[in-house]
PDB file of C-alpha atoms in Angstrom:
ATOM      1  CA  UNK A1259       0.000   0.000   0.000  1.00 39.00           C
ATOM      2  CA  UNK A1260       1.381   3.411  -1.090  1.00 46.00           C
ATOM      3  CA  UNK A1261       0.999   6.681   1.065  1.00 40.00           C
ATOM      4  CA  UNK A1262      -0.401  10.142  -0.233  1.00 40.00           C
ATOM      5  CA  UNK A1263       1.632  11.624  -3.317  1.00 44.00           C
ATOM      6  CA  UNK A1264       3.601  14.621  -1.289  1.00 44.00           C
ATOM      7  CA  UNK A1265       3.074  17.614  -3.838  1.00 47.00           C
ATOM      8  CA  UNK A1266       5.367  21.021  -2.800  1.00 44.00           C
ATOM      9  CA  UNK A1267       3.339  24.030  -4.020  1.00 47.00           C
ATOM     10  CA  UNK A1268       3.097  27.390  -3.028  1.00 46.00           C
ATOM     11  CA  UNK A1269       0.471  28.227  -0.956  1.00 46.00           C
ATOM     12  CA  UNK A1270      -0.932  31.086  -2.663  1.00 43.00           C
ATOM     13  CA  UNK A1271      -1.970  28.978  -5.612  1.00 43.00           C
ATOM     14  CA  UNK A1272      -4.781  27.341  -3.163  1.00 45.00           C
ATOM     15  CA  UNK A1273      -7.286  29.654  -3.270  1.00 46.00           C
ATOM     16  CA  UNK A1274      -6.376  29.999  -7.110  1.00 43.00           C
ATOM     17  CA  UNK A1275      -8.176  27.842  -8.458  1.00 49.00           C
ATOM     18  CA  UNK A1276      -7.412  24.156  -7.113  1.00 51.00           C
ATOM     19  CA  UNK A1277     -10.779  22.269  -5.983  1.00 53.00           C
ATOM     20  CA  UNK A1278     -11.523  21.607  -2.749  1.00 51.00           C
ATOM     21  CA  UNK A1279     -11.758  18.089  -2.917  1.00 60.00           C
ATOM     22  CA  UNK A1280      -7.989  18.435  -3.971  1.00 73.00           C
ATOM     23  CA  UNK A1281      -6.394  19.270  -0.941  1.00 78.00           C
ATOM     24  CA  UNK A1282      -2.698  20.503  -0.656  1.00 83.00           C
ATOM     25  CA  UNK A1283       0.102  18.459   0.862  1.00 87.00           C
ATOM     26  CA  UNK A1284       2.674  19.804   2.345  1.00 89.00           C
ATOM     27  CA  UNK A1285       5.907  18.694   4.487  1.00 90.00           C
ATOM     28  CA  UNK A1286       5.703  19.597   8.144  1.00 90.00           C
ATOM     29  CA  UNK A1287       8.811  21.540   7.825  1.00 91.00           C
ATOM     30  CA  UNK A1288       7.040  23.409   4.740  1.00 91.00           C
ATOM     31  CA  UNK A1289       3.954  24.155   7.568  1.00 91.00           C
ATOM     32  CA  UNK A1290       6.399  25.582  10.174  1.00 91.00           C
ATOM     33  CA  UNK A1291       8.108  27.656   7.631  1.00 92.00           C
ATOM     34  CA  UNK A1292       4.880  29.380   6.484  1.00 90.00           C
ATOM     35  CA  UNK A1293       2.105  28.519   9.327  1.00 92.00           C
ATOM     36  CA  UNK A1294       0.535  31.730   8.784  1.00 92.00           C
ATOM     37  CA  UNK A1295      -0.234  31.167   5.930  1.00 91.00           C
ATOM     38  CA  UNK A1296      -1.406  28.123   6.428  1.00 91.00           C
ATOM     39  CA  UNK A1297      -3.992  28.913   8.943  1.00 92.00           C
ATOM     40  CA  UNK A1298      -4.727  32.128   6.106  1.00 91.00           C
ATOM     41  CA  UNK A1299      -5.780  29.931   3.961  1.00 90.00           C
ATOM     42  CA  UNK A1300      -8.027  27.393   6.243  1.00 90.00           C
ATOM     43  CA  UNK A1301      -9.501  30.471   7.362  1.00 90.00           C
ATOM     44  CA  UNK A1302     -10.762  30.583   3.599  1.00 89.00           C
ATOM     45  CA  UNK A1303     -11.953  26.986   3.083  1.00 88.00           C
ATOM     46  CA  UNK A1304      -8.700  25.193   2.476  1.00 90.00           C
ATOM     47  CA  UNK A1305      -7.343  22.068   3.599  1.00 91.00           C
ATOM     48  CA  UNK A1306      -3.743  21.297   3.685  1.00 91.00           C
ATOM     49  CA  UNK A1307      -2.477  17.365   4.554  1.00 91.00           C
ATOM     50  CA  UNK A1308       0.986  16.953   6.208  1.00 92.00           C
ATOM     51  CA  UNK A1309       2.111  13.399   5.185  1.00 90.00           C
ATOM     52  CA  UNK A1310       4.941  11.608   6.933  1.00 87.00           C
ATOM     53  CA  UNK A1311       6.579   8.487   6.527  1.00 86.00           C
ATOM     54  CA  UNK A1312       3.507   8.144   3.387  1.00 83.00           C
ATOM     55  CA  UNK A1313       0.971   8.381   5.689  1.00 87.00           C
ATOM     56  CA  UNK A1314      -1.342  11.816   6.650  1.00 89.00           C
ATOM     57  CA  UNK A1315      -0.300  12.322  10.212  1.00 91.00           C
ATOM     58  CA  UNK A1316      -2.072  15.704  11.095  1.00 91.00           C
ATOM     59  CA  UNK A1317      -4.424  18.317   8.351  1.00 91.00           C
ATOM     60  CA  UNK A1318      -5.085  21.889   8.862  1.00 91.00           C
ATOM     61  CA  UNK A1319      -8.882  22.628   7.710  1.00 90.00           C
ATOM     62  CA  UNK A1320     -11.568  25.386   8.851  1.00 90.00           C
ATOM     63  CA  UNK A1321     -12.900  25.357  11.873  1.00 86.00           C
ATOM     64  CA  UNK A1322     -16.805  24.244  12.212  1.00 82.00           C
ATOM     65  CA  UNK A1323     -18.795  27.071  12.304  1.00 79.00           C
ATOM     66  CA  UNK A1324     -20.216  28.160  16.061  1.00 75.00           C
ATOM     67  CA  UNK A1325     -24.178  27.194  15.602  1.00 78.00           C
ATOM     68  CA  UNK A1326     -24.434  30.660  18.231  1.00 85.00           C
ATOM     69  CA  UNK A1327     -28.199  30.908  17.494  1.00 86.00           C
ATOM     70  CA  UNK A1328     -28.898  27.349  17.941  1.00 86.00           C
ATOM     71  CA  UNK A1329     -27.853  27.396  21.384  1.00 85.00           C
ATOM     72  CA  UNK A1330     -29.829  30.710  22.163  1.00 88.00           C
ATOM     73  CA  UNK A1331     -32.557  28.926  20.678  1.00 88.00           C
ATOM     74  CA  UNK A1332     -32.120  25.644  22.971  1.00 86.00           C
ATOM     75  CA  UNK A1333     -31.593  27.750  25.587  1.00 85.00           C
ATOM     76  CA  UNK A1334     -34.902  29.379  25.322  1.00 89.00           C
ATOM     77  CA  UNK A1335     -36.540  26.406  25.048  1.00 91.00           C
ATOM     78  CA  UNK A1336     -35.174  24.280  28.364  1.00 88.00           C
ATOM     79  CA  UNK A1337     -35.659  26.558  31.062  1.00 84.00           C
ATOM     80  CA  UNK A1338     -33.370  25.870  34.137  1.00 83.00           C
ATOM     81  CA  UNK A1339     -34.505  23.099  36.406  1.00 88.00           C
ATOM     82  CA  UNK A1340     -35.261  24.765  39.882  1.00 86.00           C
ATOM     83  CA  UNK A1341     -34.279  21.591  41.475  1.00 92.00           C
ATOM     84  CA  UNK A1342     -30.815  21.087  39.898  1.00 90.00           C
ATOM     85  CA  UNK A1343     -28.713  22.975  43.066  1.00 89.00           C
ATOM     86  CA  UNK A1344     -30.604  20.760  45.661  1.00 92.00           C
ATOM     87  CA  UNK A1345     -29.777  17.758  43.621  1.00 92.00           C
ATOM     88  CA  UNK A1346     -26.461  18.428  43.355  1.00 91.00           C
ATOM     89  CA  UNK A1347     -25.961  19.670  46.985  1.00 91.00           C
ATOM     90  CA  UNK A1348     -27.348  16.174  47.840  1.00 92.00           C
ATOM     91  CA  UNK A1349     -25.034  14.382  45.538  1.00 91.00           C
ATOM     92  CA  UNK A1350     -22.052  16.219  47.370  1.00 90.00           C
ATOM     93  CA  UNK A1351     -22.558  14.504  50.370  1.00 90.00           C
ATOM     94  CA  UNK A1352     -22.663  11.934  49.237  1.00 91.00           C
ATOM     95  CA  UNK A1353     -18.834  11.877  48.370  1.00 87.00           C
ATOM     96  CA  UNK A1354     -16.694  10.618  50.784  1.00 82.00           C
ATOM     97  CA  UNK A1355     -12.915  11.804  51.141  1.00 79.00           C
ATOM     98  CA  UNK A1356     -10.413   9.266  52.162  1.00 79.00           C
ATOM     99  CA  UNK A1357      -6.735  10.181  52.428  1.00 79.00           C
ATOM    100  CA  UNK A1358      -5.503   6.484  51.781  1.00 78.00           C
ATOM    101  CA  UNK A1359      -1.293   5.933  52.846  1.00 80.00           C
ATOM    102  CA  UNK A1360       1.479   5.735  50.065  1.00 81.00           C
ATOM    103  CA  UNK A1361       1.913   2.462  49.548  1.00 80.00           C
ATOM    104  CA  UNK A1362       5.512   1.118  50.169  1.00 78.00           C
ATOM    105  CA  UNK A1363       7.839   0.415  47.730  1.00 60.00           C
TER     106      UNK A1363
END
């Protein structure tokens, strides 16, 4: 079995053009070197592969995006459960704390 094809391009060309199911590869040592740029150009939708030894060992890609109104949404919609801080006083303790002795080497 045969490891990614390791292709050494500039980054610049990424957002040039390539297709995003085409991801670039580049050497770790090429990603230190110009990490900036890297993260520049996951911040606009690309995704870079850093193969090693012919395997992918780490990718830099966008983040997900924050669903922020989703969780205001969920938020409206579960109000806070008055009993919560008496359940969890009561779960409290229940916890015991034991100190138990080093054991000898």
């Amino acid at each position: 079995m045969t490891g990614p094809q390791v292709v050494h391009e500039p980054l610049p060309a990424g957002r040039a053009g390539r297709p995003p199911e085409q991801p670039s590869h580049l050497s770790a040592t090429e990603v230190a070197r110009h990490f900036s740029t890297v993260i520049d150009e996951a911040e606009h939708g690309e995704t870079i592969l850093v193969p090693q030894g012919g395997w992918c060992v780490a990718t830099t890609s966008p983040a997900p995006a924050c669903p922020g109104q989703e969780v205001k949404e969920l938020l409206r919609r579960h109000h806070p459960d008055p009993a919560w801080t008496e359940d969890l006083r009561a779960m409290r303790e229940t916890v015991v704390d034991s100190v138990r002795p080093w054991p000898d080497a």
